Amino acid sequence: MIKKYKSIELTVVLLTIASLIGIIFHEFKWSDTNIVLVYLLAVLMIARLTEGYIYGIIASIAATFLFNYLFTAPYHTLLVYDSRYFVTFAVMFITSIITSASTTKIQKSTEESKNNEEQIKILYQLTNHLSDSLNDRSLGKEVIKILSTYFHCAIEIVFFIDDQNLSIKGMGNDIQ
């Protein structure tokens, strides 16, 4: 997906946007719940668009601190006077972590599915082309063509038929 510096940049940008939206909501005296949901959405997007757990976890921690710093009294400090906010912080943090972990797991499953799909395509090609082969040489050429494409390397097949040695080697379409 996105590389390290792009992931950091994306995390900062999305948390900044969430904070700006939160400031607008706060100016209109909307509920803090709406602001928490905006941060959760930002964390979800960060977890979805970056690789691994780390960016989602960092975003979860940062979102919790940003919410505390910007939207709880006393403002612009990390102090908390209303103990009810500790529940909000805990729920926000846990929800963000679970969301991040779930999203990362889905990304890994998707990647695994793509790899499995590629393997199935290769096996299908192999069985389909092998059934059309008329002799050992054409069979060898098809196997080399398919396997060298899959493994991205040169392949050689040696047949031993009636004390004769038939060798076929090559890479993809460059078969000898």
Short mmCIF file of N, CA and C in Angstrom, two decimals:
data_model
loop_
_atom_site.label_atom_id
_atom_site.label_comp_id
_atom_site.label_asym_id
_atom_site.label_seq_id
_atom_site.Cartn_x
_atom_site.Cartn_y
_atom_site.Cartn_z
N MET A 1 0.83 -1.19 0.00
CA MET A 1 0.00 0.00 0.00
C MET A 1 0.87 1.25 0.00
N ILE A 2 0.91 1.90 1.13
CA ILE A 2 1.61 3.18 1.22
C ILE A 2 2.90 2.96 2.03
N LYS A 3 3.98 3.57 1.60
CA LYS A 3 5.27 3.41 2.27
C LYS A 3 5.34 4.24 3.55
N LYS A 4 6.46 4.08 4.28
CA LYS A 4 6.62 4.64 5.62
C LYS A 4 6.34 6.14 5.71
N TYR A 5 7.03 6.95 4.90
CA TYR A 5 6.87 8.40 5.02
C TYR A 5 5.50 8.86 4.57
N LYS A 6 4.96 8.20 3.55
CA LYS A 6 3.60 8.51 3.12
C LYS A 6 2.61 8.16 4.22
N SER A 7 2.87 7.06 4.93
CA SER A 7 1.98 6.64 6.02
C SER A 7 2.01 7.65 7.16
N ILE A 8 3.20 8.12 7.49
CA ILE A 8 3.33 9.14 8.55
C ILE A 8 2.61 10.42 8.13
N GLU A 9 2.85 10.82 6.90
CA GLU A 9 2.20 12.03 6.37
C GLU A 9 0.68 11.88 6.39
N LEU A 10 0.19 10.74 5.94
CA LEU A 10 -1.25 10.49 5.93
C LEU A 10 -1.83 10.53 7.34
N THR A 11 -1.12 9.93 8.29
CA THR A 11 -1.57 9.92 9.68
C THR A 11 -1.68 11.35 10.22
N VAL A 12 -0.66 12.16 9.98
CA VAL A 12 -0.68 13.55 10.46
C VAL A 12 -1.80 14.34 9.79
N VAL A 13 -1.94 14.19 8.48
CA VAL A 13 -2.96 14.94 7.74
C VAL A 13 -4.36 14.56 8.21
N LEU A 14 -4.64 13.28 8.34
CA LEU A 14 -5.99 12.86 8.74
C LEU A 14 -6.31 13.26 10.18
N LEU A 15 -5.34 13.18 11.06
CA LEU A 15 -5.60 13.62 12.44
C LEU A 15 -5.77 15.14 12.51
N THR A 16 -5.05 15.87 11.66
CA THR A 16 -5.21 17.32 11.60
C THR A 16 -6.60 17.68 11.09
N ILE A 17 -7.03 17.00 10.05
CA ILE A 17 -8.37 17.25 9.50
C ILE A 17 -9.43 16.92 10.55
N ALA A 18 -9.27 15.78 11.25
CA ALA A 18 -10.22 15.41 12.29
C ALA A 18 -10.26 16.48 13.39
N SER A 19 -9.11 17.02 13.74
CA SER A 19 -9.05 18.07 14.77
C SER A 19 -9.75 19.34 14.30
N LEU A 20 -9.52 19.70 13.03
CA LEU A 20 -10.18 20.91 12.49
C LEU A 20 -11.70 20.74 12.45
N ILE A 21 -12.14 19.56 12.04
CA ILE A 21 -13.59 19.29 12.05
C ILE A 21 -14.11 19.33 13.48
N GLY A 22 -13.34 18.77 14.41
CA GLY A 22 -13.73 18.80 15.82
C GLY A 22 -13.84 20.23 16.34
N ILE A 23 -12.92 21.09 15.94
CA ILE A 23 -12.97 22.50 16.36
C ILE A 23 -14.24 23.17 15.84
N ILE A 24 -14.59 22.87 14.60
CA ILE A 24 -15.83 23.42 14.03
C ILE A 24 -17.03 22.92 14.82
N PHE A 25 -17.07 21.61 15.10
CA PHE A 25 -18.18 21.04 15.89
C PHE A 25 -18.23 21.69 17.28
N HIS A 26 -17.08 21.89 17.87
CA HIS A 26 -17.02 22.48 19.21
C HIS A 26 -17.51 23.92 19.19
N GLU A 27 -17.18 24.68 18.13
CA GLU A 27 -17.65 26.06 18.00
C GLU A 27 -19.17 26.13 17.89
N PHE A 28 -19.75 25.12 17.24
CA PHE A 28 -21.21 25.07 17.11
C PHE A 28 -21.88 24.42 18.32
N LYS A 29 -21.06 24.11 19.34
CA LYS A 29 -21.56 23.52 20.59
C LYS A 29 -22.20 22.15 20.37
N TRP A 30 -21.69 21.41 19.40
CA TRP A 30 -22.19 20.05 19.17
C TRP A 30 -21.60 19.13 20.23
N SER A 31 -22.21 18.00 20.41
CA SER A 31 -21.81 17.04 21.43
C SER A 31 -20.38 16.54 21.21
N ASP A 32 -19.71 16.26 22.33
CA ASP A 32 -18.36 15.69 22.24
C ASP A 32 -18.37 14.32 21.56
N THR A 33 -19.49 13.65 21.62
CA THR A 33 -19.61 12.34 20.96
C THR A 33 -19.36 12.46 19.47
N ASN A 34 -19.83 13.52 18.87
CA ASN A 34 -19.61 13.72 17.43
C ASN A 34 -18.12 13.90 17.13
N ILE A 35 -17.44 14.60 18.00
CA ILE A 35 -16.00 14.81 17.81
C ILE A 35 -15.24 13.49 17.96
N VAL A 36 -15.64 12.69 18.96
CA VAL A 36 -15.02 11.38 19.15
C VAL A 36 -15.22 10.52 17.90
N LEU A 37 -16.41 10.57 17.32
CA LEU A 37 -16.69 9.78 16.11
C LEU A 37 -15.84 10.24 14.93
N VAL A 38 -15.59 11.53 14.84
CA VAL A 38 -14.72 12.04 13.77
C VAL A 38 -13.31 11.49 13.94
N TYR A 39 -12.82 11.49 15.18
CA TYR A 39 -11.49 10.92 15.43
C TYR A 39 -11.46 9.41 15.13
N LEU A 40 -12.52 8.71 15.51
CA LEU A 40 -12.58 7.27 15.22
C LEU A 40 -12.57 7.02 13.72
N LEU A 41 -13.28 7.85 12.99
CA LEU A 41 -13.27 7.72 11.52
C LEU A 41 -11.87 7.96 10.97
N ALA A 42 -11.18 8.94 11.50
CA ALA A 42 -9.80 9.21 11.05
C ALA A 42 -8.90 8.02 11.34
N VAL A 43 -9.03 7.45 12.54
CA VAL A 43 -8.21 6.29 12.90
C VAL A 43 -8.54 5.11 11.99
N LEU A 44 -9.81 4.91 11.70
CA LEU A 44 -10.22 3.83 10.80
C LEU A 44 -9.60 4.02 9.42
N MET A 45 -9.63 5.22 8.91
CA MET A 45 -9.06 5.50 7.59
C MET A 45 -7.54 5.30 7.61
N ILE A 46 -6.90 5.72 8.69
CA ILE A 46 -5.45 5.54 8.81
C ILE A 46 -5.11 4.05 8.83
N ALA A 47 -5.86 3.30 9.62
CA ALA A 47 -5.62 1.85 9.70
C ALA A 47 -5.85 1.18 8.35
N ARG A 48 -6.82 1.65 7.61
CA ARG A 48 -7.15 1.05 6.31
C ARG A 48 -6.12 1.40 5.24
N LEU A 49 -5.60 2.61 5.26
CA LEU A 49 -4.75 3.09 4.18
C LEU A 49 -3.25 2.89 4.43
N THR A 50 -2.88 2.42 5.62
CA THR A 50 -1.47 2.19 5.92
C THR A 50 -1.26 0.70 6.18
N GLU A 51 0.00 0.29 6.20
CA GLU A 51 0.32 -1.12 6.44
C GLU A 51 0.73 -1.34 7.88
N GLY A 52 0.24 -2.41 8.46
CA GLY A 52 0.65 -2.80 9.80
C GLY A 52 -0.18 -2.13 10.88
N TYR A 53 0.02 -2.62 12.09
CA TYR A 53 -0.72 -2.13 13.25
C TYR A 53 -0.22 -0.79 13.76
N ILE A 54 1.03 -0.51 13.55
CA ILE A 54 1.68 0.60 14.24
C ILE A 54 1.03 1.96 13.97
N TYR A 55 0.67 2.24 12.73
CA TYR A 55 0.10 3.55 12.42
C TYR A 55 -1.29 3.71 13.03
N GLY A 56 -2.07 2.65 13.03
CA GLY A 56 -3.38 2.70 13.67
C GLY A 56 -3.27 2.88 15.17
N ILE A 57 -2.31 2.21 15.78
CA ILE A 57 -2.12 2.33 17.22
C ILE A 57 -1.63 3.74 17.57
N ILE A 58 -0.66 4.23 16.81
CA ILE A 58 -0.16 5.60 17.05
C ILE A 58 -1.30 6.60 16.86
N ALA A 59 -2.10 6.40 15.82
CA ALA A 59 -3.23 7.30 15.56
C ALA A 59 -4.24 7.23 16.71
N SER A 60 -4.46 6.04 17.26
CA SER A 60 -5.38 5.89 18.40
C SER A 60 -4.91 6.69 19.60
N ILE A 61 -3.63 6.54 19.91
CA ILE A 61 -3.06 7.27 21.05
C ILE A 61 -3.10 8.78 20.80
N ALA A 62 -2.68 9.18 19.59
CA ALA A 62 -2.67 10.61 19.26
C ALA A 62 -4.08 11.20 19.27
N ALA A 63 -5.05 10.46 18.75
CA ALA A 63 -6.43 10.96 18.73
C ALA A 63 -6.96 11.16 20.14
N THR A 64 -6.64 10.22 21.02
CA THR A 64 -7.08 10.34 22.41
C THR A 64 -6.48 11.58 23.07
N PHE A 65 -5.17 11.78 22.87
CA PHE A 65 -4.51 12.96 23.45
C PHE A 65 -5.00 14.26 22.80
N LEU A 66 -5.21 14.24 21.49
CA LEU A 66 -5.72 15.44 20.81
C LEU A 66 -7.11 15.81 21.32
N PHE A 67 -7.97 14.81 21.48
CA PHE A 67 -9.30 15.08 22.00
C PHE A 67 -9.21 15.70 23.40
N ASN A 68 -8.37 15.11 24.24
CA ASN A 68 -8.19 15.64 25.59
C ASN A 68 -7.64 17.06 25.55
N TYR A 69 -6.63 17.29 24.75
CA TYR A 69 -5.96 18.59 24.69
C TYR A 69 -6.88 19.69 24.14
N LEU A 70 -7.64 19.35 23.09
CA LEU A 70 -8.43 20.38 22.41
C LEU A 70 -9.86 20.54 22.92
N PHE A 71 -10.45 19.49 23.47
CA PHE A 71 -11.90 19.54 23.69
C PHE A 71 -12.36 19.25 25.11
N THR A 72 -11.45 19.05 26.05
CA THR A 72 -11.89 18.86 27.43
C THR A 72 -11.29 19.96 28.31
N ALA A 73 -12.09 20.36 29.29
CA ALA A 73 -11.64 21.42 30.21
C ALA A 73 -10.67 20.81 31.21
N PRO A 74 -9.62 21.48 31.56
CA PRO A 74 -9.15 22.75 31.05
C PRO A 74 -8.54 22.58 29.66
N TYR A 75 -8.92 23.47 28.76
CA TYR A 75 -8.50 23.38 27.36
C TYR A 75 -7.01 23.64 27.21
N HIS A 76 -6.45 23.01 26.20
CA HIS A 76 -5.04 23.14 25.82
C HIS A 76 -4.08 22.68 26.91
N THR A 77 -4.52 21.70 27.67
CA THR A 77 -3.66 20.98 28.61
C THR A 77 -4.06 19.51 28.53
N LEU A 78 -3.25 18.67 29.12
CA LEU A 78 -3.60 17.25 29.17
C LEU A 78 -4.22 16.88 30.52
N LEU A 79 -4.56 17.89 31.31
CA LEU A 79 -5.24 17.66 32.58
C LEU A 79 -6.70 17.35 32.32
N VAL A 80 -7.31 16.60 33.24
CA VAL A 80 -8.73 16.27 33.12
C VAL A 80 -9.38 16.55 34.47
N TYR A 81 -10.39 17.43 34.46
CA TYR A 81 -11.10 17.74 35.70
C TYR A 81 -12.35 16.89 35.85
N ASP A 82 -12.93 16.49 34.77
CA ASP A 82 -14.16 15.69 34.82
C ASP A 82 -13.78 14.22 34.65
N SER A 83 -13.96 13.45 35.69
CA SER A 83 -13.54 12.04 35.66
C SER A 83 -14.33 11.21 34.64
N ARG A 84 -15.48 11.70 34.21
CA ARG A 84 -16.25 10.96 33.19
C ARG A 84 -15.49 10.87 31.87
N TYR A 85 -14.58 11.80 31.62
CA TYR A 85 -13.82 11.76 30.38
C TYR A 85 -12.85 10.58 30.33
N PHE A 86 -12.48 10.06 31.49
CA PHE A 86 -11.60 8.89 31.48
C PHE A 86 -12.28 7.70 30.79
N VAL A 87 -13.58 7.58 31.00
CA VAL A 87 -14.33 6.51 30.32
C VAL A 87 -14.33 6.79 28.82
N THR A 88 -14.56 8.04 28.45
CA THR A 88 -14.53 8.42 27.03
C THR A 88 -13.18 8.11 26.42
N PHE A 89 -12.12 8.46 27.11
CA PHE A 89 -10.76 8.20 26.60
C PHE A 89 -10.53 6.70 26.44
N ALA A 90 -10.93 5.94 27.45
CA ALA A 90 -10.71 4.49 27.41
C ALA A 90 -11.50 3.85 26.27
N VAL A 91 -12.75 4.21 26.15
CA VAL A 91 -13.58 3.64 25.07
C VAL A 91 -13.03 4.06 23.71
N MET A 92 -12.65 5.31 23.57
CA MET A 92 -12.10 5.81 22.31
C MET A 92 -10.82 5.06 21.95
N PHE A 93 -9.95 4.89 22.93
CA PHE A 93 -8.68 4.21 22.69
C PHE A 93 -8.90 2.74 22.34
N ILE A 94 -9.71 2.04 23.12
CA ILE A 94 -9.96 0.62 22.87
C ILE A 94 -10.64 0.41 21.53
N THR A 95 -11.63 1.23 21.22
CA THR A 95 -12.31 1.12 19.93
C THR A 95 -11.35 1.36 18.78
N SER A 96 -10.50 2.34 18.93
CA SER A 96 -9.51 2.63 17.88
C SER A 96 -8.54 1.48 17.69
N ILE A 97 -8.08 0.89 18.78
CA ILE A 97 -7.15 -0.24 18.69
C ILE A 97 -7.83 -1.43 18.03
N ILE A 98 -9.03 -1.74 18.44
CA ILE A 98 -9.76 -2.88 17.85
C ILE A 98 -10.00 -2.64 16.37
N THR A 99 -10.39 -1.43 16.03
CA THR A 99 -10.63 -1.09 14.63
C THR A 99 -9.36 -1.22 13.81
N SER A 100 -8.27 -0.72 14.35
CA SER A 100 -6.99 -0.79 13.66
C SER A 100 -6.55 -2.23 13.46
N ALA A 101 -6.66 -3.03 14.51
CA ALA A 101 -6.26 -4.44 14.42
C ALA A 101 -7.13 -5.19 13.42
N SER A 102 -8.43 -4.93 13.46
CA SER A 102 -9.34 -5.61 12.52
C SER A 102 -9.04 -5.22 11.08
N THR A 103 -8.80 -3.96 10.86
CA THR A 103 -8.51 -3.49 9.51
C THR A 103 -7.21 -4.10 8.99
N THR A 104 -6.20 -4.17 9.85
CA THR A 104 -4.93 -4.76 9.45
C THR A 104 -5.10 -6.24 9.13
N LYS A 105 -5.90 -6.93 9.91
CA LYS A 105 -6.17 -8.35 9.66
C LYS A 105 -6.88 -8.53 8.32
N ILE A 106 -7.82 -7.66 8.02
CA ILE A 106 -8.53 -7.73 6.74
C ILE A 106 -7.56 -7.48 5.59
N GLN A 107 -6.65 -6.52 5.75
CA GLN A 107 -5.65 -6.25 4.72
C GLN A 107 -4.79 -7.48 4.46
N LYS A 108 -4.35 -8.14 5.52
CA LYS A 108 -3.52 -9.33 5.37
C LYS A 108 -4.30 -10.45 4.70
N SER A 109 -5.57 -10.61 5.06
CA SER A 109 -6.40 -11.63 4.43
C SER A 109 -6.59 -11.35 2.95
N THR A 110 -6.75 -10.09 2.61
CA THR A 110 -6.90 -9.70 1.21
C THR A 110 -5.64 -10.02 0.43
N GLU A 111 -4.49 -9.72 1.01
CA GLU A 111 -3.21 -10.01 0.36
C GLU A 111 -3.03 -11.51 0.18
N GLU A 112 -3.39 -12.26 1.19
CA GLU A 112 -3.30 -13.72 1.12
C GLU A 112 -4.22 -14.26 0.03
N SER A 113 -5.40 -13.70 -0.08
CA SER A 113 -6.35 -14.13 -1.12
C SER A 113 -5.79 -13.85 -2.51
N LYS A 114 -5.14 -12.70 -2.68
CA LYS A 114 -4.53 -12.38 -3.97
C LYS A 114 -3.44 -13.39 -4.32
N ASN A 115 -2.62 -13.74 -3.32
CA ASN A 115 -1.58 -14.73 -3.56
C ASN A 115 -2.17 -16.08 -3.92
N ASN A 116 -3.21 -16.49 -3.20
CA ASN A 116 -3.88 -17.75 -3.50
C ASN A 116 -4.49 -17.74 -4.89
N GLU A 117 -5.05 -16.62 -5.28
CA GLU A 117 -5.64 -16.49 -6.61
C GLU A 117 -4.57 -16.68 -7.68
N GLU A 118 -3.40 -16.09 -7.47
CA GLU A 118 -2.30 -16.22 -8.42
C GLU A 118 -1.86 -17.68 -8.55
N GLN A 119 -1.78 -18.37 -7.42
CA GLN A 119 -1.39 -19.78 -7.46
C GLN A 119 -2.44 -20.62 -8.17
N ILE A 120 -3.69 -20.33 -7.95
CA ILE A 120 -4.77 -21.08 -8.61
C ILE A 120 -4.72 -20.84 -10.12
N LYS A 121 -4.46 -19.60 -10.54
CA LYS A 121 -4.34 -19.31 -11.97
C LYS A 121 -3.22 -20.12 -12.60
N ILE A 122 -2.08 -20.18 -11.91
CA ILE A 122 -0.94 -20.94 -12.43
C ILE A 122 -1.29 -22.42 -12.54
N LEU A 123 -1.91 -22.96 -11.50
CA LEU A 123 -2.29 -24.37 -11.55
C LEU A 123 -3.30 -24.64 -12.66
N TYR A 124 -4.23 -23.73 -12.85
CA TYR A 124 -5.21 -23.89 -13.93
C TYR A 124 -4.51 -23.88 -15.29
N GLN A 125 -3.62 -22.91 -15.49
CA GLN A 125 -2.86 -22.86 -16.74
C GLN A 125 -2.07 -24.14 -16.95
N LEU A 126 -1.44 -24.60 -15.89
CA LEU A 126 -0.62 -25.79 -15.98
C LEU A 126 -1.46 -27.00 -16.39
N THR A 127 -2.55 -27.22 -15.72
CA THR A 127 -3.39 -28.38 -16.06
C THR A 127 -4.04 -28.22 -17.42
N ASN A 128 -4.44 -27.01 -17.75
CA ASN A 128 -5.09 -26.77 -19.05
C ASN A 128 -4.11 -27.00 -20.20
N HIS A 129 -2.90 -26.45 -20.09
CA HIS A 129 -1.91 -26.59 -21.15
C HIS A 129 -1.31 -27.99 -21.21
N LEU A 130 -1.17 -28.62 -20.06
CA LEU A 130 -0.60 -29.95 -20.05
C LEU A 130 -1.52 -30.97 -20.72
N SER A 131 -2.80 -30.76 -20.59
CA SER A 131 -3.73 -31.70 -21.23
C SER A 131 -3.70 -31.56 -22.75
N ASP A 132 -3.22 -30.40 -23.26
CA ASP A 132 -3.13 -30.19 -24.71
C ASP A 132 -1.79 -30.67 -25.28
N SER A 133 -0.83 -31.01 -24.44
CA SER A 133 0.50 -31.40 -24.92
C SER A 133 0.44 -32.75 -25.60
N LEU A 134 1.13 -32.83 -26.75
CA LEU A 134 1.10 -34.04 -27.55
C LEU A 134 2.29 -34.96 -27.31
N ASN A 135 3.43 -34.39 -26.92
CA ASN A 135 4.62 -35.21 -26.71
C ASN A 135 5.41 -34.66 -25.53
N ASP A 136 6.50 -35.38 -25.21
CA ASP A 136 7.30 -35.00 -24.04
C ASP A 136 7.92 -33.62 -24.18
N ARG A 137 8.37 -33.29 -25.38
CA ARG A 137 9.02 -32.00 -25.59
C ARG A 137 8.02 -30.85 -25.42
N SER A 138 6.85 -30.95 -26.01
CA SER A 138 5.86 -29.88 -25.85
C SER A 138 5.37 -29.81 -24.41
N LEU A 139 5.28 -30.96 -23.75
CA LEU A 139 4.91 -30.98 -22.34
C LEU A 139 5.96 -30.25 -21.51
N GLY A 140 7.23 -30.53 -21.76
CA GLY A 140 8.32 -29.87 -21.05
C GLY A 140 8.33 -28.37 -21.29
N LYS A 141 8.11 -27.98 -22.54
CA LYS A 141 8.09 -26.54 -22.87
C LYS A 141 6.97 -25.82 -22.11
N GLU A 142 5.82 -26.43 -22.04
CA GLU A 142 4.69 -25.80 -21.34
C GLU A 142 4.98 -25.68 -19.84
N VAL A 143 5.55 -26.74 -19.26
CA VAL A 143 5.88 -26.70 -17.83
C VAL A 143 6.91 -25.60 -17.56
N ILE A 144 7.94 -25.52 -18.39
CA ILE A 144 8.96 -24.49 -18.22
C ILE A 144 8.37 -23.10 -18.38
N LYS A 145 7.55 -22.93 -19.39
CA LYS A 145 6.95 -21.61 -19.65
C LYS A 145 6.13 -21.14 -18.44
N ILE A 146 5.31 -22.01 -17.92
CA ILE A 146 4.42 -21.64 -16.82
C ILE A 146 5.20 -21.46 -15.52
N LEU A 147 6.06 -22.41 -15.19
CA LEU A 147 6.79 -22.33 -13.92
C LEU A 147 7.83 -21.21 -13.91
N SER A 148 8.49 -20.95 -15.03
CA SER A 148 9.46 -19.86 -15.06
C SER A 148 8.77 -18.51 -14.94
N THR A 149 7.56 -18.42 -15.48
CA THR A 149 6.79 -17.18 -15.32
C THR A 149 6.39 -17.00 -13.86
N TYR A 150 5.97 -18.08 -13.23
CA TYR A 150 5.53 -18.01 -11.83
C TYR A 150 6.69 -17.72 -10.89
N PHE A 151 7.81 -18.43 -11.05
CA PHE A 151 8.94 -18.28 -10.14
C PHE A 151 9.93 -17.21 -10.58
N HIS A 152 9.76 -16.64 -11.79
CA HIS A 152 10.64 -15.59 -12.32
C HIS A 152 12.10 -16.03 -12.33
N CYS A 153 12.33 -17.23 -12.85
CA CYS A 153 13.70 -17.73 -12.94
C CYS A 153 13.77 -18.75 -14.08
N ALA A 154 15.01 -19.06 -14.45
CA ALA A 154 15.21 -20.07 -15.49
C ALA A 154 14.94 -21.46 -14.92
N ILE A 155 14.32 -22.30 -15.73
CA ILE A 155 13.96 -23.66 -15.30
C ILE A 155 14.52 -24.64 -16.34
N GLU A 156 14.96 -25.78 -15.86
CA GLU A 156 15.41 -26.83 -16.77
C GLU A 156 14.75 -28.13 -16.36
N ILE A 157 14.29 -28.87 -17.36
CA ILE A 157 13.67 -30.17 -17.13
C ILE A 157 14.50 -31.20 -17.89
N VAL A 158 14.77 -32.29 -17.21
CA VAL A 158 15.51 -33.38 -17.85
C VAL A 158 14.61 -34.61 -17.84
N PHE A 159 14.35 -35.14 -19.03
CA PHE A 159 13.57 -36.37 -19.18
C PHE A 159 14.52 -37.53 -19.41
N PHE A 160 14.26 -38.66 -18.81
CA PHE A 160 15.00 -39.88 -19.07
C PHE A 160 14.03 -40.88 -19.68
N ILE A 161 14.15 -41.05 -20.98
CA ILE A 161 13.25 -41.94 -21.70
C ILE A 161 14.10 -42.98 -22.44
N ASP A 162 13.91 -44.24 -22.10
CA ASP A 162 14.61 -45.34 -22.78
C ASP A 162 16.11 -45.06 -22.90
N ASP A 163 16.75 -44.81 -21.81
CA ASP A 163 18.19 -44.55 -21.76
C ASP A 163 18.62 -43.34 -22.58
N GLN A 164 17.69 -42.49 -22.95
CA GLN A 164 18.03 -41.25 -23.65
C GLN A 164 17.79 -40.09 -22.70
N ASN A 165 18.60 -39.08 -22.86
CA ASN A 165 18.52 -37.91 -22.00
C ASN A 165 17.99 -36.75 -22.83
N LEU A 166 16.79 -36.28 -22.53
CA LEU A 166 16.20 -35.14 -23.24
C LEU A 166 16.15 -33.98 -22.26
N SER A 167 16.88 -32.91 -22.56
CA SER A 167 16.96 -31.76 -21.67
C SER A 167 16.29 -30.55 -22.34
N ILE A 168 15.41 -29.92 -21.58
CA ILE A 168 14.75 -28.69 -22.05
C ILE A 168 14.96 -27.64 -20.99
N LYS A 169 15.43 -26.47 -21.38
CA LYS A 169 15.62 -25.40 -20.40
C LYS A 169 15.20 -24.08 -21.01
N GLY A 170 14.92 -23.13 -20.13
CA GLY A 170 14.55 -21.81 -20.63
C GLY A 170 13.90 -20.96 -19.58
N MET A 171 13.53 -19.79 -20.02
CA MET A 171 12.87 -18.81 -19.16
C MET A 171 11.71 -18.24 -19.94
N GLY A 172 10.48 -18.52 -19.52
CA GLY A 172 9.29 -17.99 -20.17
C GLY A 172 9.21 -18.42 -21.62
N ASN A 173 9.26 -17.46 -22.54
CA ASN A 173 9.14 -17.73 -23.96
C ASN A 173 10.49 -18.08 -24.60
N ASP A 174 11.57 -17.97 -23.86
CA ASP A 174 12.91 -18.22 -24.37
C ASP A 174 13.31 -19.67 -24.04
N ILE A 175 12.66 -20.61 -24.68
CA ILE A 175 12.87 -22.03 -24.37
C ILE A 175 13.72 -22.67 -25.45
N GLN A 176 14.69 -23.49 -25.02
CA GLN A 176 15.59 -24.17 -25.96
C GLN A 176 15.28 -25.64 -26.01
#
